[in-house]
Amino acid sequence: MSKPVVATTSLAGCFGCHMSLLDIDERILDLIELVEFNKSPIDDIKVFTKQCDIGLIEGGCCNSENVEVLRAFRKQCKILVSLGECAIMGGLPALRNGIPIKECIDEAYLNGPTVSENTEKILPNDDELPMLLDKVYPCHEVVKIDYYLPGCPPRADLIWNALIALVTGDEMELPYEVVKFD
Amino acid sequence: MSEKIKFTIDGKECYAEPGQTILEAALDNGVYIPSLCYLKDVIPAGSCRICNVKVAGRFMTACTTPVAMGMEVENDIPELNELRVSIIEMLFVSGNHFCPACEKSGNCELQALAYKYTMMVPRYPYLFPEKKPDSGNKKLFIDRNRCILCKRCIRAVKDEQGRSLFAFKNRGNELAISLDHELAENISDELAEEAMEICPVGSILKKEKGFQQPIGHRKFDKQAIGSDIKSVIK
Ligand code: SF4
Ligand code: SF4
């Protein structure tokens, strides 16, 4: 039987969730025996080369590219998992949700205390750049998400237990210490 | 000594003093009934509804209902726990709870209840409401994004003359906690500290205090809320 295929991505996240995945330490050796990785920053495969079983999504959706990538993951993966606070509820990027987008951009590129070089008052306007969304959206408000692993980042044991449960089909172990929101 | 009132919680025999509420009596008998707005020795508000129990098929808040002789209280049953989780989820989506950046994280009772019930995600859509914090006081910072409107501060944070430092303003959706800036102008460090303790969440903060205990050493990192209430055999 071929191994289950895992894909991962970081949308509006900080890569902390991916770091936490690496925090499973030497169990990573067991993991690569159990599963095969496809599109993921971990193996640097940039495009899907096959249908995947499990997609791990770090980060919420703050721009049009995030939405596109998330939709592609939904198409390519049988099971999608929101990994971490940002995927689940927008996380720290969503702190901007109460502030009009124009104000955010002006603060970042014109008025912020660290802005010094932008004398021509240029705002990012290249067609290549993804459009910012009005708000940062939790992933499950954009596509259907099957499972949620909270934490900032989710504890390595939580990610490990979830992957093992998904691969074996056994019920997931959820000790009190591993489900935390920070 | 007055006669004790005999009653049961989930079939366990318990005894209450006359006039005691179900919640207080439960604690005395070593039974944990989850709550958020309840504070020991303070007039109950019955506002959060987490302590809802079932008596004779009806829901009632354990913090406001006095025990009656022979009462059969249902507490730790799936139906009630499901309702409690639902309230907790609503509290999470109706505020702005960014736990990773919150001073109260690890010591927060709302978060601790979510942990107790293994809440992985609220079932309701996040509202991201606009709430204005108040940083006008020298010692206190009020972050309304996290306020769950439990009225603990209104009932328990008072000056030497018994005047409340906090009050509600507005109505309905706009209801918000507000600090009386005149009364609180010269608030002592102790009272400011106490106010932060009294708030179950991270809405009342003492300025320049926060993130003092490392992750792993905070109140609810390893121990579930209520797990210190041990069953007593009487
Ligand atoms: S008040 Fe509690 S639930 Fe809200 S952000 Fe802070 S720790 Fe999280
Ligand atoms: S500020 Fe804290 S104590 Fe006061 S009503 Fe809000 S949550 Fe309750």
Coordinates of C-alpha atoms in Angstrom, one line a residue, chain B residues 23-219:
Chain B
L23 CA -23.1 26.6 43.8
E24 CA -21.8 27.4 47.2
A25 CA -23.1 24.2 48.7
A26 CA -21.6 22.2 45.8
L27 CA -18.1 23.7 46.5
D28 CA -18.5 22.9 50.3
N29 CA -19.3 19.4 49.3
G30 CA -16.3 19.1 46.9
V31 CA -18.4 19.2 43.7
Y32 CA -17.2 21.5 40.9
I33 CA -19.9 23.4 39.1
P34 CA -18.3 25.4 36.3
S35 CA -18.9 29.2 36.5
L36 CA -17.5 32.4 35.2
C37 CA -19.3 35.3 36.8
Y38 CA -19.5 33.8 40.3
L39 CA -17.2 35.2 43.0
K40 CA -17.0 33.9 46.5
D41 CA -18.7 36.1 49.1
V42 CA -20.0 38.5 46.4
I43 CA -23.7 38.9 45.5
P44 CA -24.3 36.6 42.5
A45 CA -25.2 38.1 39.2
G46 CA -26.4 35.0 37.3
S47 CA -25.1 36.6 34.1
C48 CA -22.9 34.2 32.4
R49 CA -25.2 31.1 32.7
I50 CA -22.2 28.7 32.7
C51 CA -23.3 27.3 36.1
N52 CA -26.7 26.3 34.7
V53 CA -27.8 23.0 36.3
K54 CA -31.0 21.0 35.9
V55 CA -33.5 20.6 38.8
A56 CA -36.7 18.7 38.2
G57 CA -36.2 19.1 34.4
R58 CA -35.7 22.8 34.5
F59 CA -32.5 24.8 34.0
M60 CA -31.5 27.2 36.7
T61 CA -28.3 29.0 37.6
A62 CA -26.6 27.3 40.5
C63 CA -25.2 30.6 41.7
T64 CA -28.6 32.2 42.4
T65 CA -30.8 29.3 43.3
P66 CA -30.9 28.4 47.0
V67 CA -30.8 24.7 47.9
A68 CA -34.1 23.2 49.0
M69 CA -34.6 20.0 50.9
G70 CA -34.5 16.9 48.8
M71 CA -33.4 18.7 45.6
E72 CA -32.0 16.5 42.9
V73 CA -29.5 18.6 41.0
E74 CA -28.0 17.4 37.7
N75 CA -24.7 19.0 36.9
D76 CA -22.0 17.0 35.1
I77 CA -24.2 15.6 32.3
P78 CA -23.7 15.8 28.5
E79 CA -26.7 18.0 27.9
L80 CA -25.5 20.7 30.3
N81 CA -21.8 20.5 29.3
E82 CA -22.8 20.9 25.7
L83 CA -24.7 24.0 26.5
R84 CA -21.8 25.3 28.6
V85 CA -19.4 24.8 25.6
S86 CA -21.8 26.6 23.4
I87 CA -21.8 29.6 25.7
I88 CA -18.0 29.6 25.9
E89 CA -17.8 29.5 22.1
M90 CA -20.2 32.4 21.9
L91 CA -18.1 34.4 24.3
F92 CA -15.0 33.7 22.1
V93 CA -16.6 34.9 18.9
S94 CA -18.4 37.9 20.4
G95 CA -15.2 39.5 21.6
N96 CA -11.7 39.7 20.2
H97 CA -9.7 37.0 22.0
F98 CA -6.2 36.9 20.7
C99 CA -4.9 34.5 23.4
P100 CA -1.3 34.4 22.1
A101 CA -0.9 38.1 22.8
C102 CA -3.0 38.3 26.0
E103 CA -1.5 39.1 29.4
K104 CA -4.0 36.8 31.1
S105 CA -3.4 33.8 28.9
G106 CA -2.7 30.7 31.0
N107 CA -4.5 32.3 34.0
C108 CA -7.7 33.2 32.2
E109 CA -10.9 31.5 33.4
L110 CA -12.7 31.7 30.0
Q111 CA -9.7 30.1 28.3
A112 CA -9.5 27.5 31.1
L113 CA -13.1 26.5 30.5
A114 CA -12.4 26.2 26.8
Y115 CA -9.4 23.9 27.7
K116 CA -11.6 21.9 30.2
Y117 CA -14.0 21.1 27.4
T118 CA -11.3 20.7 24.7
M119 CA -12.8 23.4 22.5
M120 CA -10.8 23.2 19.3
V121 CA -12.7 25.9 17.4
P122 CA -15.9 27.8 18.1
R123 CA -18.8 26.6 15.9
Y124 CA -20.0 30.2 15.4
P125 CA -18.5 32.8 13.0
Y126 CA -16.1 35.2 14.5
L127 CA -17.7 38.7 14.7
F128 CA -14.5 40.8 15.1
P129 CA -16.5 43.5 16.8
E130 CA -15.0 47.0 17.2
K131 CA -14.3 47.7 20.9
K132 CA -12.4 50.6 22.2
P133 CA -9.9 50.0 25.0
D134 CA -9.5 52.6 27.7
S135 CA -5.9 53.5 28.8
G136 CA -6.9 56.7 30.6
N137 CA -6.0 55.5 34.1
K138 CA -2.5 55.6 35.5
K139 CA -2.5 52.1 36.8
L140 CA -5.3 50.2 35.0
F141 CA -5.7 49.4 31.4
I142 CA -9.2 48.3 30.3
D143 CA -9.2 46.1 27.2
R144 CA -12.9 45.8 26.2
N145 CA -12.0 43.4 23.4
R146 CA -11.8 40.7 26.1
C147 CA -14.6 41.8 28.4
I148 CA -17.3 39.1 28.9
L149 CA -19.6 41.5 30.7
C150 CA -19.7 39.3 33.8
K151 CA -20.0 42.3 36.2
R152 CA -17.5 40.8 38.6
C153 CA -15.6 44.2 38.7
I154 CA -18.8 46.1 39.3
R155 CA -19.8 44.0 42.2
A156 CA -16.4 43.6 43.8
V157 CA -13.9 46.4 43.0
K158 CA -14.8 49.2 45.5
D159 CA -13.1 52.1 47.1
E160 CA -12.9 52.5 50.9
Q161 CA -16.4 54.0 51.0
G162 CA -17.8 51.0 49.2
R163 CA -18.3 52.8 45.9
S164 CA -17.9 50.7 42.7
L165 CA -15.1 51.8 40.5
F166 CA -16.7 50.1 37.5
A167 CA -20.1 50.4 35.9
F168 CA -21.8 49.4 32.7
K169 CA -22.6 52.0 30.1
N170 CA -24.9 51.8 27.0
R171 CA -27.4 49.1 26.2
G172 CA -27.7 45.9 24.2
N173 CA -24.9 45.4 21.6
E174 CA -23.2 48.5 22.8
L175 CA -23.1 47.5 26.5
A176 CA -19.6 48.1 27.7
I177 CA -17.7 48.2 31.0
S178 CA -16.4 51.6 32.0
L179 CA -14.1 52.8 34.7
D180 CA -15.0 55.8 36.8
H181 CA -12.0 57.9 36.2
E182 CA -12.6 60.3 39.0
L183 CA -13.0 57.5 41.6
A184 CA -10.1 55.5 40.3
E185 CA -7.7 58.5 39.9
N186 CA -5.6 57.7 42.9
I187 CA -6.2 53.9 43.0
S188 CA -3.7 52.1 45.1
D189 CA -1.4 49.4 43.7
E190 CA -3.1 46.8 45.8
L191 CA -6.6 47.7 44.6
A192 CA -5.4 47.8 41.0
E193 CA -3.8 44.4 41.5
E194 CA -7.0 43.1 43.0
A195 CA -9.1 44.4 40.1
M196 CA -6.9 42.5 37.7
E197 CA -7.4 39.4 39.8
I198 CA -11.1 39.8 40.1
C199 CA -11.6 40.0 36.3
P200 CA -11.8 36.4 35.1
V201 CA -10.4 37.4 31.7
G202 CA -7.7 39.8 30.4
S203 CA -10.0 42.8 30.3
I204 CA -8.7 44.6 33.4
L205 CA -4.9 44.8 33.5
K206 CA -2.6 46.4 35.8
K207 CA -0.2 48.5 33.8
E208 CA 3.3 47.3 33.5
K209 CA 2.3 43.9 34.7
G210 CA 1.9 40.9 32.5
F211 CA 3.6 37.8 31.1
Q212 CA 5.2 37.4 34.6
Q213 CA 5.0 33.6 34.7
P214 CA 6.6 31.5 32.0
I215 CA 4.5 29.2 29.9
G216 CA 4.1 26.0 31.7
H217 CA 4.0 27.6 35.2
R218 CA 0.7 29.4 34.9
K219 CA -2.5 28.5 36.7

